[in-house]
mmCIF file of C-alpha atoms in Angstrom:
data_model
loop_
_atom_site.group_PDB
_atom_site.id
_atom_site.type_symbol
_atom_site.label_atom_id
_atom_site.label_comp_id
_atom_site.label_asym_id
_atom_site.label_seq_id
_atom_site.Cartn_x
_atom_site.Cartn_y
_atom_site.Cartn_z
ATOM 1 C CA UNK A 1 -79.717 30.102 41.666
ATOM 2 C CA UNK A 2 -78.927 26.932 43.238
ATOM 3 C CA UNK A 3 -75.478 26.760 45.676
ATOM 4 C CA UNK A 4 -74.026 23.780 46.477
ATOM 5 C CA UNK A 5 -71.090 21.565 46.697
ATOM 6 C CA UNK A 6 -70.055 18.724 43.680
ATOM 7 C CA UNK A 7 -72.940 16.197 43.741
ATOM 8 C CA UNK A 8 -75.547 17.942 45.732
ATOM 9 C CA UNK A 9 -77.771 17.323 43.469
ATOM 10 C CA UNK A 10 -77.616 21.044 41.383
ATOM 11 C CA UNK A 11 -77.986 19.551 38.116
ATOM 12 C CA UNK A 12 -81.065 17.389 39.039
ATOM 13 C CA UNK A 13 -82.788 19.824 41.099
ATOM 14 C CA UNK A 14 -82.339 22.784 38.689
ATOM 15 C CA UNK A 15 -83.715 21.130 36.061
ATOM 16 C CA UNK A 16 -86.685 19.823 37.953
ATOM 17 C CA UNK A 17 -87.008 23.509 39.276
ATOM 18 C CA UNK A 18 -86.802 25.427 35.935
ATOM 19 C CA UNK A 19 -89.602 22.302 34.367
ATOM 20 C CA UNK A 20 -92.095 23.840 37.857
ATOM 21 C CA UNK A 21 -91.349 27.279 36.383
ATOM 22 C CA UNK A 22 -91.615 27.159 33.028
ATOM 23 C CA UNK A 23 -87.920 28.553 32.593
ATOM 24 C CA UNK A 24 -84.511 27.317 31.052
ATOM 25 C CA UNK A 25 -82.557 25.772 33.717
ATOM 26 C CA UNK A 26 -78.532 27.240 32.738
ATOM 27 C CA UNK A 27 -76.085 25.285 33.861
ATOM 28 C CA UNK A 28 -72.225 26.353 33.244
ATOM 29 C CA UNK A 29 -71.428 22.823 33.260
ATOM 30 C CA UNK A 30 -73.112 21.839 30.376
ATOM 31 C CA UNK A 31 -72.098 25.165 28.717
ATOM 32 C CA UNK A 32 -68.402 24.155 29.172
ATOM 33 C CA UNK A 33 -68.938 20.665 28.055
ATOM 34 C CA UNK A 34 -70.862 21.676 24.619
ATOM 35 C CA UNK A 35 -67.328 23.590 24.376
ATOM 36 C CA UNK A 36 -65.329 20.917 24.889
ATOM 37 C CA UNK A 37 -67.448 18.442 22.829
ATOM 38 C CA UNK A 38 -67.177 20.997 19.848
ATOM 39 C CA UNK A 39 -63.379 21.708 20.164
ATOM 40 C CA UNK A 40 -64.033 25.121 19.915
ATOM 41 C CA UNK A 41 -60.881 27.393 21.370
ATOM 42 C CA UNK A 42 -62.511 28.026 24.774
ATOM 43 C CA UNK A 43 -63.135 24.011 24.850
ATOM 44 C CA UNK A 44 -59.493 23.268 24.453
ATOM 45 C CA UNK A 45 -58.066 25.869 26.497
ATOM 46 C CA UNK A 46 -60.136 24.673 29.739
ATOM 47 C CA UNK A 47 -60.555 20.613 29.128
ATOM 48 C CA UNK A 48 -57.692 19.535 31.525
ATOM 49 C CA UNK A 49 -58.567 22.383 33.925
ATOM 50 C CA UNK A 50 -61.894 21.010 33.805
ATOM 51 C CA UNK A 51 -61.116 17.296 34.361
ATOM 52 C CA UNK A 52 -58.858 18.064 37.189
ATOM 53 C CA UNK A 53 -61.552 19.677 39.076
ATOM 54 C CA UNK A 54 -61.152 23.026 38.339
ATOM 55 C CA UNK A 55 -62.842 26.070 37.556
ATOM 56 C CA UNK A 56 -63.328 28.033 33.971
ATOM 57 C CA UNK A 57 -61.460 31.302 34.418
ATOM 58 C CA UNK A 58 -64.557 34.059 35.324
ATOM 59 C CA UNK A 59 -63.878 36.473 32.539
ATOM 60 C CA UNK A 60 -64.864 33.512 30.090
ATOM 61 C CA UNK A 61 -67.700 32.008 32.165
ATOM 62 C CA UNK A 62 -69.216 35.506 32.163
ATOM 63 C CA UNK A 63 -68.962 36.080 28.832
ATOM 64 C CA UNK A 64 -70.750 32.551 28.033
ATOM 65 C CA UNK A 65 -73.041 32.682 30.481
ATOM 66 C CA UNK A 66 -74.158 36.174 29.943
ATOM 67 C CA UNK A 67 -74.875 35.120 25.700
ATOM 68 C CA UNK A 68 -76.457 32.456 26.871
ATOM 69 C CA UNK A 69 -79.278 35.010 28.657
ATOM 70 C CA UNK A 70 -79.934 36.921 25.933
ATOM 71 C CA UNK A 71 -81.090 33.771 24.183
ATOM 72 C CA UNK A 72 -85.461 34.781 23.990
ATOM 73 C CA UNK A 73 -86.072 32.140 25.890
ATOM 74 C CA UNK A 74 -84.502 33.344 28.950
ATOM 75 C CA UNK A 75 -86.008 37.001 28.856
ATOM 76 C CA UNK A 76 -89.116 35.365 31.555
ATOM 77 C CA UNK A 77 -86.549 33.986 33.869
ATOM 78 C CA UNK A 78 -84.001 31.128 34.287
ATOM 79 C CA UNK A 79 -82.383 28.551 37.031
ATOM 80 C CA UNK A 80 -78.756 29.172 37.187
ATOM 81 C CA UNK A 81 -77.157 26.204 37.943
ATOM 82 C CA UNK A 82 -73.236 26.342 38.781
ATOM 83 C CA UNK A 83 -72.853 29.743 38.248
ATOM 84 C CA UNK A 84 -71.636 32.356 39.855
ATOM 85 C CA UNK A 85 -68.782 29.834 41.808
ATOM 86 C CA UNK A 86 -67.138 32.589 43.504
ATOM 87 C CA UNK A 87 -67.257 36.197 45.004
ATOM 88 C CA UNK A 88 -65.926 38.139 42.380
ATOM 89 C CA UNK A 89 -68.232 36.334 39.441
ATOM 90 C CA UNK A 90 -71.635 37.081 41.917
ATOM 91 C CA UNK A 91 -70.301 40.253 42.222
ATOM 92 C CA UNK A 92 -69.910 40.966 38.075
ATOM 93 C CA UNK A 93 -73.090 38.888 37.983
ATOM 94 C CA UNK A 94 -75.012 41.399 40.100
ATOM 95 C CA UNK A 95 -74.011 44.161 38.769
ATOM 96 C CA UNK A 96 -75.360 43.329 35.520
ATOM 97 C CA UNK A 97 -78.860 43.554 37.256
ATOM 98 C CA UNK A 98 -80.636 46.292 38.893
ATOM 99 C CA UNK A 99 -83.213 46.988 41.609
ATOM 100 C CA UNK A 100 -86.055 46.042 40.261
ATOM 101 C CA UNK A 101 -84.839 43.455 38.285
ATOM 102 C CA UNK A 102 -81.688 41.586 40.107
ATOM 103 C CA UNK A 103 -79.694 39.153 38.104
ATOM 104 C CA UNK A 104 -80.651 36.939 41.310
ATOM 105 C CA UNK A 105 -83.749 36.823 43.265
ATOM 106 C CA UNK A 106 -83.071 33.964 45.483
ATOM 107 C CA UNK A 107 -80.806 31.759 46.463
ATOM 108 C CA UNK A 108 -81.145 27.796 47.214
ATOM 109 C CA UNK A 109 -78.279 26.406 49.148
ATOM 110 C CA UNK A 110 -78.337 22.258 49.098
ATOM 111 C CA UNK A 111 -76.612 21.103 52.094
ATOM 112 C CA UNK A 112 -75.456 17.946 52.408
ATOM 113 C CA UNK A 113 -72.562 16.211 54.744
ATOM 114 C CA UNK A 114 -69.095 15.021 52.798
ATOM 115 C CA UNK A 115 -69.081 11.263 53.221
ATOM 116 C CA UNK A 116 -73.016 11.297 50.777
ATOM 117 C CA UNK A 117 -71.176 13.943 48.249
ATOM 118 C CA UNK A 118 -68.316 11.348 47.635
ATOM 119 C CA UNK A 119 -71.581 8.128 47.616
ATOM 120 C CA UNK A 120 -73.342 10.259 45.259
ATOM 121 C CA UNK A 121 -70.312 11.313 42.614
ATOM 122 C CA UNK A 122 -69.313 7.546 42.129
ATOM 123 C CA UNK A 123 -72.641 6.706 40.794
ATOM 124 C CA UNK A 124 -73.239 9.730 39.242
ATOM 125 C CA UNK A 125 -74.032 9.018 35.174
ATOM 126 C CA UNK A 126 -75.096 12.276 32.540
ATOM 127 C CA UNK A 127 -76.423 12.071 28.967
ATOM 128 C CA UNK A 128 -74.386 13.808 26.643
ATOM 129 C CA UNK A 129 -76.944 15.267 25.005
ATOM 130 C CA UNK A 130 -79.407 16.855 27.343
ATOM 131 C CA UNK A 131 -77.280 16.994 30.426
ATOM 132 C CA UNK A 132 -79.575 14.748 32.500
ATOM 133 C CA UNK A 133 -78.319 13.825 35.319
ATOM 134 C CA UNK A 134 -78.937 10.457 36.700
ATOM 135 C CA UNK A 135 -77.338 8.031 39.838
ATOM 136 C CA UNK A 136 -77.268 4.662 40.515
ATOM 137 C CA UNK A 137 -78.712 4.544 43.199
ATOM 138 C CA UNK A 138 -80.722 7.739 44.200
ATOM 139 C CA UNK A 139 -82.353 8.168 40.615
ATOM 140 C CA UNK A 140 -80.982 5.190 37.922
ATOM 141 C CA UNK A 141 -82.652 5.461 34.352
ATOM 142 C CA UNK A 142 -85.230 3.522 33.070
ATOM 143 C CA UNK A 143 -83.066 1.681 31.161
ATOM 144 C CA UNK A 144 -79.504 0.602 32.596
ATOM 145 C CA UNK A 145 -77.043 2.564 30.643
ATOM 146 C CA UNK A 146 -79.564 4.771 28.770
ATOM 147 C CA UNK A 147 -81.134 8.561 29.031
ATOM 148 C CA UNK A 148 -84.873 8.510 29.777
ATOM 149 C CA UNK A 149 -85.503 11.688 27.781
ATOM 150 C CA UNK A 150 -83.653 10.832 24.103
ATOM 151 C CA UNK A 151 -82.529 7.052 24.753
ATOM 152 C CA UNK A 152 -78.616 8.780 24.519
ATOM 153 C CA UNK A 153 -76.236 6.670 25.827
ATOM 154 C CA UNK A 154 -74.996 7.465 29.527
ATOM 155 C CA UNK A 155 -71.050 8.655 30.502
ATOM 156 C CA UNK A 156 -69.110 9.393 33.310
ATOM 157 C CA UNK A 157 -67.612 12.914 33.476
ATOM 158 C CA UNK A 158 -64.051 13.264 34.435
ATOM 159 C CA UNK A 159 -64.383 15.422 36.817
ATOM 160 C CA UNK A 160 -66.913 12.942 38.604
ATOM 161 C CA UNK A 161 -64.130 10.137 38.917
ATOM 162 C CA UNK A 162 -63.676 10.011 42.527
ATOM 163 C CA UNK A 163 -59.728 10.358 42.952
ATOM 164 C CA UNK A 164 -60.996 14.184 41.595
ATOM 165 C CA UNK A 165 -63.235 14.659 44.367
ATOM 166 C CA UNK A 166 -61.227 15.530 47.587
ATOM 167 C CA UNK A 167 -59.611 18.271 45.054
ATOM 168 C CA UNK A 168 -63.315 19.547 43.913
ATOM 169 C CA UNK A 169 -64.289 19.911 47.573
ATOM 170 C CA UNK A 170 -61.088 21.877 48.354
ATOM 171 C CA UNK A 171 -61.819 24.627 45.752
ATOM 172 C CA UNK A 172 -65.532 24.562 46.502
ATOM 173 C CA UNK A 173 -65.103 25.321 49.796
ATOM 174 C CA UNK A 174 -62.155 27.635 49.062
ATOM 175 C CA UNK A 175 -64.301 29.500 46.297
ATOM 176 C CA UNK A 176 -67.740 29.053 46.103
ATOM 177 C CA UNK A 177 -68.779 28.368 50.283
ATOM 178 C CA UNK A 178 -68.062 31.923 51.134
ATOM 179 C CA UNK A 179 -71.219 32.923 48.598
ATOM 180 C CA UNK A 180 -73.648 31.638 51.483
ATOM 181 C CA UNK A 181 -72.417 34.483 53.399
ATOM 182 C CA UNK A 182 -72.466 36.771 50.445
ATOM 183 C CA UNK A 183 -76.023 36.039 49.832
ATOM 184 C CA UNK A 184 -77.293 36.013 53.207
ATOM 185 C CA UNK A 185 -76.187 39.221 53.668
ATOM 186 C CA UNK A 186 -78.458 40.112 50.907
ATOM 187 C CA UNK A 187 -81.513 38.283 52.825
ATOM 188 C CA UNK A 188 -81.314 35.881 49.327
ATOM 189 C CA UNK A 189 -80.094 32.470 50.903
ATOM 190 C CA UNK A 190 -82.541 29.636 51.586
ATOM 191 C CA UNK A 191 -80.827 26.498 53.289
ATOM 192 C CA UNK A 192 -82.384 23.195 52.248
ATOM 193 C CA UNK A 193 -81.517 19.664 53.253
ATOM 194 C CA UNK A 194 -80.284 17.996 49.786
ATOM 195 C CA UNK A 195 -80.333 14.522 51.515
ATOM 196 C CA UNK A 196 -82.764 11.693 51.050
ATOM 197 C CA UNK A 197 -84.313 11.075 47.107
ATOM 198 C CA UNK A 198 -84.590 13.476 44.324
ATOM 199 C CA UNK A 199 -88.253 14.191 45.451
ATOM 200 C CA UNK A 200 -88.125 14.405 48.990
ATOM 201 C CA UNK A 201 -85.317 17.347 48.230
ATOM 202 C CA UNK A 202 -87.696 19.056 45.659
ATOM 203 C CA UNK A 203 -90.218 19.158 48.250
ATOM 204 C CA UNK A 204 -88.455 21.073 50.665
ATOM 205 C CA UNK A 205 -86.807 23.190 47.923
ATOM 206 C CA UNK A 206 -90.558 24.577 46.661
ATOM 207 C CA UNK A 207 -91.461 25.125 50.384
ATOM 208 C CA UNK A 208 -88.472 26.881 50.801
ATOM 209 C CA UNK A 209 -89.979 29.424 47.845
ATOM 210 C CA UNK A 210 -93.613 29.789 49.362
ATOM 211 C CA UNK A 211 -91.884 32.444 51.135
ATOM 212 C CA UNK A 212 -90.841 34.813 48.104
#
Protein backbone atom coordinates (compact mmCIF):
# COMPACT_ATOMS: atom_id res chain seq x y z
CA UNK A 1 0.00 0.00 0.00
CA UNK A 2 1.28 3.35 -0.53
CA UNK A 3 0.25 6.31 2.30
CA UNK A 4 0.52 9.63 1.56
CA UNK A 5 -0.88 13.04 1.39
CA UNK A 6 -2.65 14.67 -2.14
CA UNK A 7 0.26 14.90 -4.63
CA UNK A 8 2.89 12.81 -3.04
CA UNK A 9 3.35 11.20 -5.81
CA UNK A 10 0.90 7.80 -4.98
CA UNK A 11 -0.37 7.55 -8.35
CA UNK A 12 3.10 7.70 -10.07
CA UNK A 13 4.91 5.63 -7.71
CA UNK A 14 2.27 2.86 -7.48
CA UNK A 15 2.18 2.37 -10.84
CA UNK A 16 5.90 2.29 -11.31
CA UNK A 17 5.87 -0.16 -8.24
CA UNK A 18 3.14 -2.63 -9.39
CA UNK A 19 5.18 -2.48 -13.38
CA UNK A 20 8.69 -3.83 -10.81
CA UNK A 21 6.25 -6.46 -9.51
CA UNK A 22 4.45 -7.70 -12.07
CA UNK A 23 1.04 -6.75 -10.26
CA UNK A 24 -2.06 -4.42 -10.94
CA UNK A 25 -1.45 -1.22 -9.30
CA UNK A 26 -5.45 -0.33 -7.71
CA UNK A 27 -6.02 2.91 -7.25
CA UNK A 28 -9.56 4.13 -5.71
CA UNK A 29 -9.12 7.20 -7.57
CA UNK A 30 -9.33 5.95 -10.81
CA UNK A 31 -12.05 3.49 -9.63
CA UNK A 32 -14.23 6.52 -8.64
CA UNK A 33 -13.49 8.40 -11.74
CA UNK A 34 -14.44 5.34 -14.25
CA UNK A 35 -17.76 5.88 -12.04
CA UNK A 36 -18.16 9.18 -12.61
CA UNK A 37 -17.11 9.07 -16.31
CA UNK A 38 -19.86 6.29 -16.80
CA UNK A 39 -22.69 8.06 -14.83
CA UNK A 40 -23.35 5.07 -13.16
CA UNK A 41 -25.46 5.72 -9.65
CA UNK A 42 -22.38 5.51 -7.39
CA UNK A 43 -20.70 8.14 -9.99
CA UNK A 44 -23.43 10.65 -9.47
CA UNK A 45 -24.00 10.26 -5.94
CA UNK A 46 -20.16 11.09 -5.06
CA UNK A 47 -19.04 13.64 -8.11
CA UNK A 48 -19.40 16.92 -6.06
CA UNK A 49 -18.13 15.15 -2.92
CA UNK A 50 -15.34 14.21 -4.99
CA UNK A 51 -14.50 17.60 -6.58
CA UNK A 52 -14.69 19.32 -3.31
CA UNK A 53 -12.01 17.24 -1.91
CA UNK A 54 -13.73 14.74 -0.27
CA UNK A 55 -13.83 11.24 0.44
CA UNK A 56 -16.21 8.26 -1.09
CA UNK A 57 -18.27 7.07 1.86
CA UNK A 58 -16.23 3.57 3.11
CA UNK A 59 -19.11 1.20 2.82
CA UNK A 60 -19.01 1.96 -1.07
CA UNK A 61 -15.21 2.17 -1.48
CA UNK A 62 -15.10 -1.29 0.12
CA UNK A 63 -17.47 -2.73 -1.82
CA UNK A 64 -15.61 -1.43 -5.16
CA UNK A 65 -12.47 -1.99 -4.12
CA UNK A 66 -12.98 -5.40 -2.77
CA UNK A 67 -14.71 -6.52 -6.69
CA UNK A 68 -12.05 -5.05 -8.02
CA UNK A 69 -9.62 -7.94 -6.16
CA UNK A 70 -11.33 -10.68 -7.18
CA UNK A 71 -10.62 -9.63 -10.74
CA UNK A 72 -7.79 -12.96 -11.78
CA UNK A 73 -5.42 -10.69 -12.23
CA UNK A 74 -5.09 -9.61 -8.77
CA UNK A 75 -5.09 -13.21 -7.14
CA UNK A 76 -0.67 -12.84 -7.28
CA UNK A 77 -0.78 -9.53 -5.57
CA UNK A 78 -1.59 -5.81 -6.13
CA UNK A 79 -0.38 -2.01 -5.18
CA UNK A 80 -3.15 -0.33 -3.44
CA UNK A 81 -3.02 3.05 -4.15
CA UNK A 82 -5.46 5.49 -2.11
CA UNK A 83 -7.05 3.01 -0.29
CA UNK A 84 -7.74 2.35 2.87
CA UNK A 85 -7.95 6.54 3.72
CA UNK A 86 -8.94 6.04 7.17
CA UNK A 87 -8.99 3.83 10.40
CA UNK A 88 -12.13 2.24 10.16
CA UNK A 89 -11.67 1.22 6.17
CA UNK A 90 -7.86 -0.42 7.22
CA UNK A 91 -9.59 -1.89 9.82
CA UNK A 92 -12.59 -3.65 7.43
CA UNK A 93 -9.69 -3.97 5.00
CA UNK A 94 -7.71 -6.19 7.37
CA UNK A 95 -10.06 -8.13 8.45
CA UNK A 96 -10.78 -9.43 5.15
CA UNK A 97 -7.20 -11.00 5.32
CA UNK A 98 -5.69 -13.47 7.54
CA UNK A 99 -2.34 -14.51 9.02
CA UNK A 100 -0.77 -15.92 6.50
CA UNK A 101 -2.12 -14.00 3.93
CA UNK A 102 -2.81 -10.17 5.19
CA UNK A 103 -4.80 -7.93 2.96
CA UNK A 104 -1.50 -5.72 3.58
CA UNK A 105 2.01 -6.73 3.84
CA UNK A 106 3.68 -3.45 3.92
CA UNK A 107 3.23 -0.17 4.06
CA UNK A 108 5.08 2.83 2.07
CA UNK A 109 4.53 6.18 3.60
CA UNK A 110 5.75 9.20 1.02
CA UNK A 111 6.62 12.09 3.06
CA UNK A 112 6.86 15.20 1.76
CA UNK A 113 6.63 18.97 3.38
CA UNK A 114 3.23 21.16 2.46
CA UNK A 115 4.57 24.09 0.48
CA UNK A 116 6.00 20.95 -2.60
CA UNK A 117 2.33 19.16 -2.17
CA UNK A 118 0.59 22.51 -3.19
CA UNK A 119 3.94 23.01 -6.29
CA UNK A 120 3.20 19.59 -7.29
CA UNK A 121 -0.95 19.63 -7.49
CA UNK A 122 -0.90 22.82 -9.79
CA UNK A 123 1.01 21.06 -12.40
CA UNK A 124 -0.36 17.93 -11.88
CA UNK A 125 -2.03 16.58 -15.49
CA UNK A 126 -3.78 12.63 -15.76
CA UNK A 127 -4.90 10.77 -18.90
CA UNK A 128 -8.32 9.84 -18.80
CA UNK A 129 -7.83 6.72 -19.97
CA UNK A 130 -5.05 4.95 -18.18
CA UNK A 131 -4.81 7.15 -15.16
CA UNK A 132 -1.20 8.22 -15.84
CA UNK A 133 -0.16 10.61 -13.95
CA UNK A 134 2.11 13.23 -15.22
CA UNK A 135 3.53 17.04 -13.90
CA UNK A 136 4.86 19.81 -15.44
CA UNK A 137 7.59 20.01 -14.09
CA UNK A 138 8.76 16.84 -12.13
CA UNK A 139 7.68 14.33 -15.00
CA UNK A 140 5.90 16.37 -18.26
CA UNK A 141 4.90 13.96 -21.22
CA UNK A 142 6.59 13.46 -24.21
CA UNK A 143 4.37 15.40 -25.94
CA UNK A 144 2.91 18.75 -24.34
CA UNK A 145 -0.67 18.03 -23.70
CA UNK A 146 -0.57 14.29 -24.56
CA UNK A 147 -0.35 10.68 -22.62
CA UNK A 148 2.89 8.83 -23.41
CA UNK A 149 1.23 5.41 -23.12
CA UNK A 150 -2.12 5.82 -25.63
CA UNK A 151 -1.46 9.49 -27.07
CA UNK A 152 -5.01 10.38 -24.84
CA UNK A 153 -5.37 13.77 -24.36
CA UNK A 154 -4.28 15.19 -20.81
CA UNK A 155 -6.96 16.92 -18.02
CA UNK A 156 -6.92 18.48 -14.90
CA UNK A 157 -8.95 16.79 -12.12
CA UNK A 158 -11.11 18.92 -9.99
CA UNK A 159 -10.05 17.97 -7.09
CA UNK A 160 -6.37 18.97 -8.20
CA UNK A 161 -7.43 22.76 -8.72
CA UNK A 162 -5.55 24.38 -6.06
CA UNK A 163 -8.32 26.54 -4.18
CA UNK A 164 -9.31 22.51 -3.26
CA UNK A 165 -6.11 21.84 -1.76
CA UNK A 166 -5.90 23.48 1.76
CA UNK A 167 -9.43 21.50 2.18
CA UNK A 168 -7.74 18.02 0.86
CA UNK A 169 -4.91 18.48 3.36
CA UNK A 170 -7.38 19.14 6.22
CA UNK A 171 -9.21 15.77 5.78
CA UNK A 172 -5.99 13.95 4.99
CA UNK A 173 -4.53 14.79 7.95
CA UNK A 174 -7.83 14.52 9.86
CA UNK A 175 -8.46 10.93 8.27
CA UNK A 176 -5.89 9.22 6.67
CA UNK A 177 -2.39 10.59 8.89
CA UNK A 178 -3.44 8.68 11.90
CA UNK A 179 -2.93 5.23 9.61
CA UNK A 180 0.99 5.80 10.05
CA UNK A 181 0.41 5.07 13.57
CA UNK A 182 -2.00 2.32 12.84
CA UNK A 183 0.48 0.60 10.72
CA UNK A 184 3.47 1.07 12.68
CA UNK A 185 2.00 -0.50 15.34
CA UNK A 186 1.76 -3.44 13.13
CA UNK A 187 5.71 -3.17 12.33
CA UNK A 188 4.14 -2.50 8.44
CA UNK A 189 5.18 1.27 7.91
CA UNK A 190 8.23 2.20 5.83
CA UNK A 191 8.90 6.10 5.73
CA UNK A 192 10.38 7.28 2.44
CA UNK A 193 11.37 10.74 1.32
CA UNK A 194 8.84 11.47 -1.75
CA UNK A 195 10.93 14.62 -2.64
CA UNK A 196 13.27 15.14 -5.54
CA UNK A 197 12.22 13.33 -9.27
CA UNK A 198 10.04 10.42 -9.89
CA UNK A 199 13.23 8.18 -9.92
CA UNK A 200 15.22 9.34 -7.21
CA UNK A 201 11.82 8.51 -5.00
CA UNK A 202 11.54 4.98 -6.62
CA UNK A 203 14.94 4.36 -5.57
CA UNK A 204 14.54 4.80 -2.08
CA UNK A 205 11.05 3.23 -2.18
CA UNK A 206 12.66 -0.40 -3.53
CA UNK A 207 15.43 -0.02 -0.85
CA UNK A 208 12.95 0.55 1.55
CA UNK A 209 11.55 -3.23 0.46
CA UNK A 210 15.05 -5.06 0.51
CA UNK A 211 14.07 -5.41 3.99
CA UNK A 212 10.78 -7.62 3.62
Amino acid sequence: MLLGPPGSGKGTQGQKLADQLRVPRIATGDIIRDHIARRTTFGLKIEERIAAGDFAPDEDIIHYVSLRLAEPDAAAGYVLDGFPRNLNQARLFDATGSEETPAIDVVISLEIDEASLIERTAGRLICPKCGTVYQTHLQPPKRAGRCDRDEEMLVRRPEDDPGTMPHRLDVYHMSTLPLTQYYAQQGKLRPVDASGSPADVFHRILFALKDR
